[in-house]
GROMACS .gro file of N, CA and C in nm:
model
  264
    1ARG      N    1 -16.529 -30.544  -4.030
    1ARG     CA    2 -16.605 -30.576  -3.967
    1ARG      C    3 -16.650 -30.448  -3.904
    2CYS      N    4 -16.565 -30.350  -3.886
    2CYS     CA    5 -16.540 -30.237  -3.870
    2CYS      C    6 -16.474 -30.115  -3.929
    3THR      N    7 -16.517 -30.004  -3.946
    3THR     CA    8 -16.407 -29.910  -4.024
    3THR      C    9 -16.400 -29.809  -3.920
    4VAL      N   10 -16.315 -29.754  -3.879
    4VAL     CA   11 -16.295 -29.587  -3.794
    4VAL      C   12 -16.230 -29.477  -3.912
    5ALA      N   13 -16.299 -29.361  -3.879
    5ALA     CA   14 -16.274 -29.245  -3.986
    5ALA      C   15 -16.153 -29.213  -3.878
    6CYS      N   16 -16.111 -29.129  -3.954
    6CYS     CA   17 -15.946 -29.086  -3.884
    6CYS      C   18 -15.901 -28.987  -4.002
    7MET      N   19 -15.796 -28.945  -3.932
    7MET     CA   20 -15.715 -28.820  -4.042
    7MET      C   21 -15.589 -28.800  -3.960
    8PRO      N   22 -15.460 -28.783  -4.016
    8PRO     CA   23 -15.357 -28.757  -4.024
    8PRO      C   24 -15.368 -28.582  -3.901
    9VAL      N   25 -15.259 -28.609  -3.855
    9VAL     CA   26 -15.226 -28.531  -3.715
    9VAL      C   27 -15.093 -28.533  -3.707
   10PRO      N   28 -15.031 -28.366  -3.676
   10PRO     CA   29 -14.857 -28.380  -3.654
   10PRO      C   30 -14.861 -28.479  -3.542
   11ILE      N   31 -14.732 -28.555  -3.544
   11ILE     CA   32 -14.746 -28.637  -3.427
   11ILE      C   33 -14.725 -28.567  -3.319
   12GLU      N   34 -14.599 -28.456  -3.268
   12GLU     CA   35 -14.626 -28.384  -3.153
   12GLU      C   36 -14.767 -28.357  -3.106
   13GLU      N   37 -14.915 -28.321  -3.198
   13GLU     CA   38 -15.050 -28.321  -3.109
   13GLU      C   39 -15.123 -28.438  -3.108
   14ALA      N   40 -15.058 -28.531  -3.159
   14ALA     CA   41 -15.119 -28.686  -3.161
   14ALA      C   42 -15.165 -28.742  -3.006
   15SER      N   43 -15.075 -28.682  -2.903
   15SER     CA   44 -15.125 -28.741  -2.768
   15SER      C   45 -15.282 -28.720  -2.715
   16ALA      N   46 -15.326 -28.569  -2.758
   16ALA     CA   47 -15.435 -28.548  -2.716
   16ALA      C   48 -15.542 -28.636  -2.818
   17PHE      N   49 -15.498 -28.758  -2.860
   17PHE     CA   50 -15.647 -28.819  -2.916
   17PHE      C   51 -15.613 -28.963  -2.926
   18GLY      N   52 -15.726 -29.051  -2.953
   18GLY     CA   53 -15.707 -29.219  -2.991
   18GLY      C   54 -15.631 -29.213  -3.102
   19VAL      N   55 -15.547 -29.280  -3.103
   19VAL     CA   56 -15.446 -29.281  -3.271
   19VAL      C   57 -15.425 -29.371  -3.277
   20MET      N   58 -15.418 -29.452  -3.438
   20MET     CA   59 -15.399 -29.585  -3.473
   20MET      C   60 -15.272 -29.590  -3.541
   21ALA      N   61 -15.223 -29.735  -3.515
   21ALA     CA   62 -15.119 -29.769  -3.629
   21ALA      C   63 -15.203 -29.847  -3.718
   22VAL      N   64 -15.097 -29.863  -3.866
   22VAL     CA   65 -15.196 -29.959  -3.935
   22VAL      C   66 -15.082 -29.999  -4.018
   23ASP      N   67 -15.113 -30.118  -4.061
   23ASP     CA   68 -15.035 -30.180  -4.211
   23ASP      C   69 -15.073 -30.166  -4.329
   24GLU      N   70 -14.951 -30.195  -4.397
   24GLU     CA   71 -14.957 -30.161  -4.529
   24GLU      C   72 -15.092 -30.169  -4.607
   25ASN      N   73 -15.201 -30.238  -4.559
   25ASN     CA   74 -15.317 -30.246  -4.633
   25ASN      C   75 -15.423 -30.171  -4.535
   26ASP      N   76 -15.357 -30.099  -4.472
   26ASP     CA   77 -15.454 -30.002  -4.420
   26ASP      C   78 -15.548 -30.062  -4.284
   27LYS      N   79 -15.498 -30.155  -4.241
   27LYS     CA   80 -15.576 -30.262  -4.143
   27LYS      C   81 -15.546 -30.225  -4.026
   28ILE      N   82 -15.597 -30.167  -3.928
   28ILE     CA   83 -15.545 -30.135  -3.807
   28ILE      C   84 -15.504 -30.232  -3.746
   29ILE      N   85 -15.385 -30.209  -3.672
   29ILE     CA   86 -15.301 -30.305  -3.573
   29ILE      C   87 -15.307 -30.259  -3.446
   30GLU      N   88 -15.329 -30.143  -3.395
   30GLU     CA   89 -15.347 -30.097  -3.262
   30GLU      C   90 -15.386 -29.977  -3.259
   31PHE      N   91 -15.515 -29.970  -3.173
   31PHE     CA   92 -15.559 -29.842  -3.121
   31PHE      C   93 -15.503 -29.814  -2.974
   32VAL      N   94 -15.443 -29.650  -2.943
   32VAL     CA   95 -15.451 -29.594  -2.809
   32VAL      C   96 -15.523 -29.514  -2.774
   33GLU      N   97 -15.543 -29.478  -2.630
   33GLU     CA   98 -15.617 -29.368  -2.626
   33GLU      C   99 -15.521 -29.279  -2.588
   34LYS      N  100 -15.500 -29.117  -2.599
   34LYS     CA  101 -15.398 -29.050  -2.585
   34LYS      C  102 -15.274 -29.111  -2.517
   35PRO      N  103 -15.216 -29.171  -2.621
   35PRO     CA  104 -15.075 -29.203  -2.596
   35PRO      C  105 -14.949 -29.076  -2.618
   36ALA      N  106 -14.827 -29.132  -2.472
   36ALA     CA  107 -14.753 -29.050  -2.478
   36ALA      C  108 -14.646 -29.048  -2.568
   37ASN      N  109 -14.658 -29.194  -2.667
   37ASN     CA  110 -14.535 -29.189  -2.759
   37ASN      C  111 -14.646 -29.255  -2.899
   38PRO      N  112 -14.709 -29.175  -2.976
   38PRO     CA  113 -14.811 -29.199  -3.076
   38PRO      C  114 -14.705 -29.275  -3.175
   39PRO      N  115 -14.777 -29.359  -3.247
   39PRO     CA  116 -14.733 -29.463  -3.378
   39PRO      C  117 -14.751 -29.318  -3.490
   40SER      N  118 -14.649 -29.335  -3.603
   40SER     CA  119 -14.661 -29.242  -3.690
   40SER      C  120 -14.731 -29.327  -3.798
   41MET      N  121 -14.741 -29.241  -3.888
   41MET     CA  122 -14.817 -29.298  -4.021
   41MET      C  123 -14.676 -29.357  -4.110
   42PRO      N  124 -14.756 -29.469  -4.138
   42PRO     CA  125 -14.646 -29.584  -4.261
   42PRO      C  126 -14.546 -29.499  -4.344
   43ASN      N  127 -14.613 -29.418  -4.372
   43ASN     CA  128 -14.570 -29.305  -4.493
   43ASN      C  129 -14.535 -29.148  -4.466
   44ASP      N  130 -14.568 -29.106  -4.332
   44ASP     CA  131 -14.475 -28.987  -4.313
   44ASP      C  132 -14.488 -29.040  -4.144
   45PRO      N  133 -14.350 -29.002  -4.093
   45PRO     CA  134 -14.339 -29.004  -4.010
   45PRO      C  135 -14.340 -28.908  -3.899
   46GLY      N  136 -14.375 -28.790  -3.990
   46GLY     CA  137 -14.425 -28.683  -3.903
   46GLY      C  138 -14.534 -28.651  -3.834
   47LYS      N  139 -14.628 -28.789  -3.880
   47LYS     CA  140 -14.796 -28.727  -3.863
   47LYS      C  141 -14.838 -28.864  -3.790
   48SER      N  142 -14.923 -28.870  -3.738
   48SER     CA  143 -15.010 -28.996  -3.671
   48SER      C  144 -15.162 -29.011  -3.693
   49LEU      N  145 -15.217 -29.103  -3.723
   49LEU     CA  146 -15.368 -29.129  -3.758
   49LEU      C  147 -15.459 -29.096  -3.639
   50ALA      N  148 -15.558 -28.962  -3.626
   50ALA     CA  149 -15.613 -28.998  -3.503
   50ALA      C  150 -15.774 -28.990  -3.528
   51SER      N  151 -15.821 -29.075  -3.439
   51SER     CA  152 -15.969 -29.083  -3.491
   51SER      C  153 -16.053 -28.989  -3.504
   52MET      N  154 -16.168 -28.973  -3.539
   52MET     CA  155 -16.212 -28.877  -3.574
   52MET      C  156 -16.352 -28.904  -3.471
   53GLY      N  157 -16.349 -29.011  -3.383
   53GLY     CA  158 -16.475 -29.072  -3.326
   53GLY      C  159 -16.597 -29.075  -3.403
   54ILE      N  160 -16.566 -29.151  -3.529
   54ILE     CA  161 -16.689 -29.221  -3.605
   54ILE      C  162 -16.637 -29.353  -3.662
   55TYR      N  163 -16.742 -29.424  -3.597
   55TYR     CA  164 -16.716 -29.573  -3.643
   55TYR      C  165 -16.864 -29.622  -3.693
   56VAL      N  166 -16.823 -29.724  -3.797
   56VAL     CA  167 -16.907 -29.824  -3.869
   56VAL      C  168 -16.893 -29.941  -3.846
   57PHE      N  169 -16.986 -30.022  -3.787
   57PHE     CA  170 -16.990 -30.145  -3.740
   57PHE      C  171 -17.084 -30.241  -3.833
   58ASP      N  172 -17.076 -30.330  -3.846
   58ASP     CA  173 -17.147 -30.431  -3.833
   58ASP      C  174 -17.234 -30.455  -3.750
   59ALA      N  175 -17.357 -30.435  -3.765
   59ALA     CA  176 -17.456 -30.434  -3.652
   59ALA      C  177 -17.417 -30.594  -3.526
   60ASP      N  178 -17.422 -30.670  -3.619
   60ASP     CA  179 -17.393 -30.803  -3.537
   60ASP      C  180 -17.311 -30.858  -3.400
   61TYR      N  181 -17.220 -30.769  -3.511
   61TYR     CA  182 -17.089 -30.803  -3.463
   61TYR      C  183 -17.075 -30.671  -3.321
   62LEU      N  184 -17.133 -30.558  -3.360
   62LEU     CA  185 -17.128 -30.468  -3.219
   62LEU      C  186 -17.205 -30.505  -3.108
   63TYR      N  187 -17.327 -30.557  -3.152
   63TYR     CA  188 -17.403 -30.569  -3.032
   63TYR      C  189 -17.280 -30.745  -2.980
   64GLU      N  190 -17.245 -30.809  -2.994
   64GLU     CA  191 -17.109 -30.885  -2.959
   64GLU      C  192 -17.012 -30.818  -2.907
   65LEU      N  193 -17.005 -30.713  -2.955
   65LEU     CA  194 -16.879 -30.646  -2.843
   65LEU      C  195 -16.947 -30.568  -2.735
   66LEU      N  196 -17.074 -30.537  -2.757
   66LEU     CA  197 -17.128 -30.437  -2.663
   66LEU      C  198 -17.182 -30.574  -2.530
   67GLU      N  199 -17.207 -30.642  -2.573
   67GLU     CA  200 -17.245 -30.777  -2.462
   67GLU      C  201 -17.077 -30.815  -2.398
   68GLU      N  202 -17.021 -30.855  -2.463
   68GLU     CA  203 -16.906 -30.865  -2.420
   68GLU      C  204 -16.862 -30.771  -2.307
   69ASP      N  205 -16.841 -30.637  -2.369
   69ASP     CA  206 -16.777 -30.527  -2.246
   69ASP      C  207 -16.876 -30.490  -2.132
   70ASP      N  208 -17.017 -30.574  -2.153
   70ASP     CA  209 -17.084 -30.533  -2.042
   70ASP      C  210 -17.064 -30.644  -1.917
   71ARG      N  211 -17.024 -30.727  -1.942
   71ARG     CA  212 -16.970 -30.858  -1.879
   71ARG      C  213 -16.820 -30.811  -1.821
   72ASP      N  214 -16.761 -30.721  -1.904
   72ASP     CA  215 -16.625 -30.762  -1.797
   72ASP      C  216 -16.647 -30.619  -1.717
   73GLU      N  217 -16.583 -30.649  -1.571
   73GLU     CA  218 -16.617 -30.611  -1.500
   73GLU      C  219 -16.538 -30.468  -1.479
   74ASN      N  220 -16.379 -30.499  -1.549
   74ASN     CA  221 -16.295 -30.406  -1.570
   74ASN      C  222 -16.291 -30.279  -1.673
   75SER      N  223 -16.357 -30.327  -1.734
   75SER     CA  224 -16.403 -30.230  -1.834
   75SER      C  225 -16.447 -30.052  -1.792
   76SER      N  226 -16.457 -29.956  -1.904
   76SER     CA  227 -16.502 -29.846  -1.832
   76SER      C  228 -16.607 -29.828  -1.941
   77HIS      N  229 -16.649 -29.904  -2.024
   77HIS     CA  230 -16.727 -29.908  -2.128
   77HIS      C  231 -16.716 -29.805  -2.193
   78ASP      N  232 -16.580 -29.745  -2.232
   78ASP     CA  233 -16.593 -29.644  -2.351
   78ASP      C  234 -16.498 -29.702  -2.471
   79PHE      N  235 -16.580 -29.656  -2.604
   79PHE     CA  236 -16.517 -29.668  -2.720
   79PHE      C  237 -16.364 -29.693  -2.758
   80GLY      N  238 -16.297 -29.572  -2.752
   80GLY     CA  239 -16.192 -29.589  -2.722
   80GLY      C  240 -16.103 -29.607  -2.627
   81LYS      N  241 -16.137 -29.680  -2.541
   81LYS     CA  242 -16.034 -29.722  -2.443
   81LYS      C  243 -16.044 -29.895  -2.406
   82ASP      N  244 -16.181 -29.891  -2.449
   82ASP     CA  245 -16.215 -30.056  -2.428
   82ASP      C  246 -16.242 -30.138  -2.587
   83LEU      N  247 -16.381 -30.119  -2.650
   83LEU     CA  248 -16.389 -30.139  -2.745
   83LEU      C  249 -16.262 -30.140  -2.855
   84ILE      N  250 -16.292 -30.050  -2.901
   84ILE     CA  251 -16.208 -30.050  -3.034
   84ILE      C  252 -16.067 -30.091  -2.995
   85PRO      N  253 -15.936 -30.114  -2.888
   85PRO     CA  254 -15.863 -30.150  -2.897
   85PRO      C  255 -15.865 -30.303  -2.900
   86LYS      N  256 -15.989 -30.406  -2.864
   86LYS     CA  257 -15.989 -30.528  -2.865
   86LYS      C  258 -16.025 -30.574  -3.011
   87ILE      N  259 -16.088 -30.494  -3.069
   87ILE     CA  260 -16.114 -30.523  -3.219
   87ILE      C  261 -15.940 -30.512  -3.319
   88THR      N  262 -15.855 -30.452  -3.226
   88THR     CA  263 -15.741 -30.478  -3.332
   88THR      C  264 -15.641 -30.583  -3.307
   0.00000   0.00000   0.00000
């Protein structure tokens, strides 16, 4: 229902980005914005998957997420901080 474009970056640089951990099927299992300890790639512990800020959503699903986020008083209404972590 959502695809996130990402690219490998050296793990020591990954804390500057939104990064994700994926399972053996490349399904996102965690998304964190600018983490102090970024997760490494499954097959390359020296790299982390950084979000490129490009997201492809099923439109109905995106509308649901946006409406839910709009009602959340604690949300900063940011894709990387609020929406993407909810879908993992």
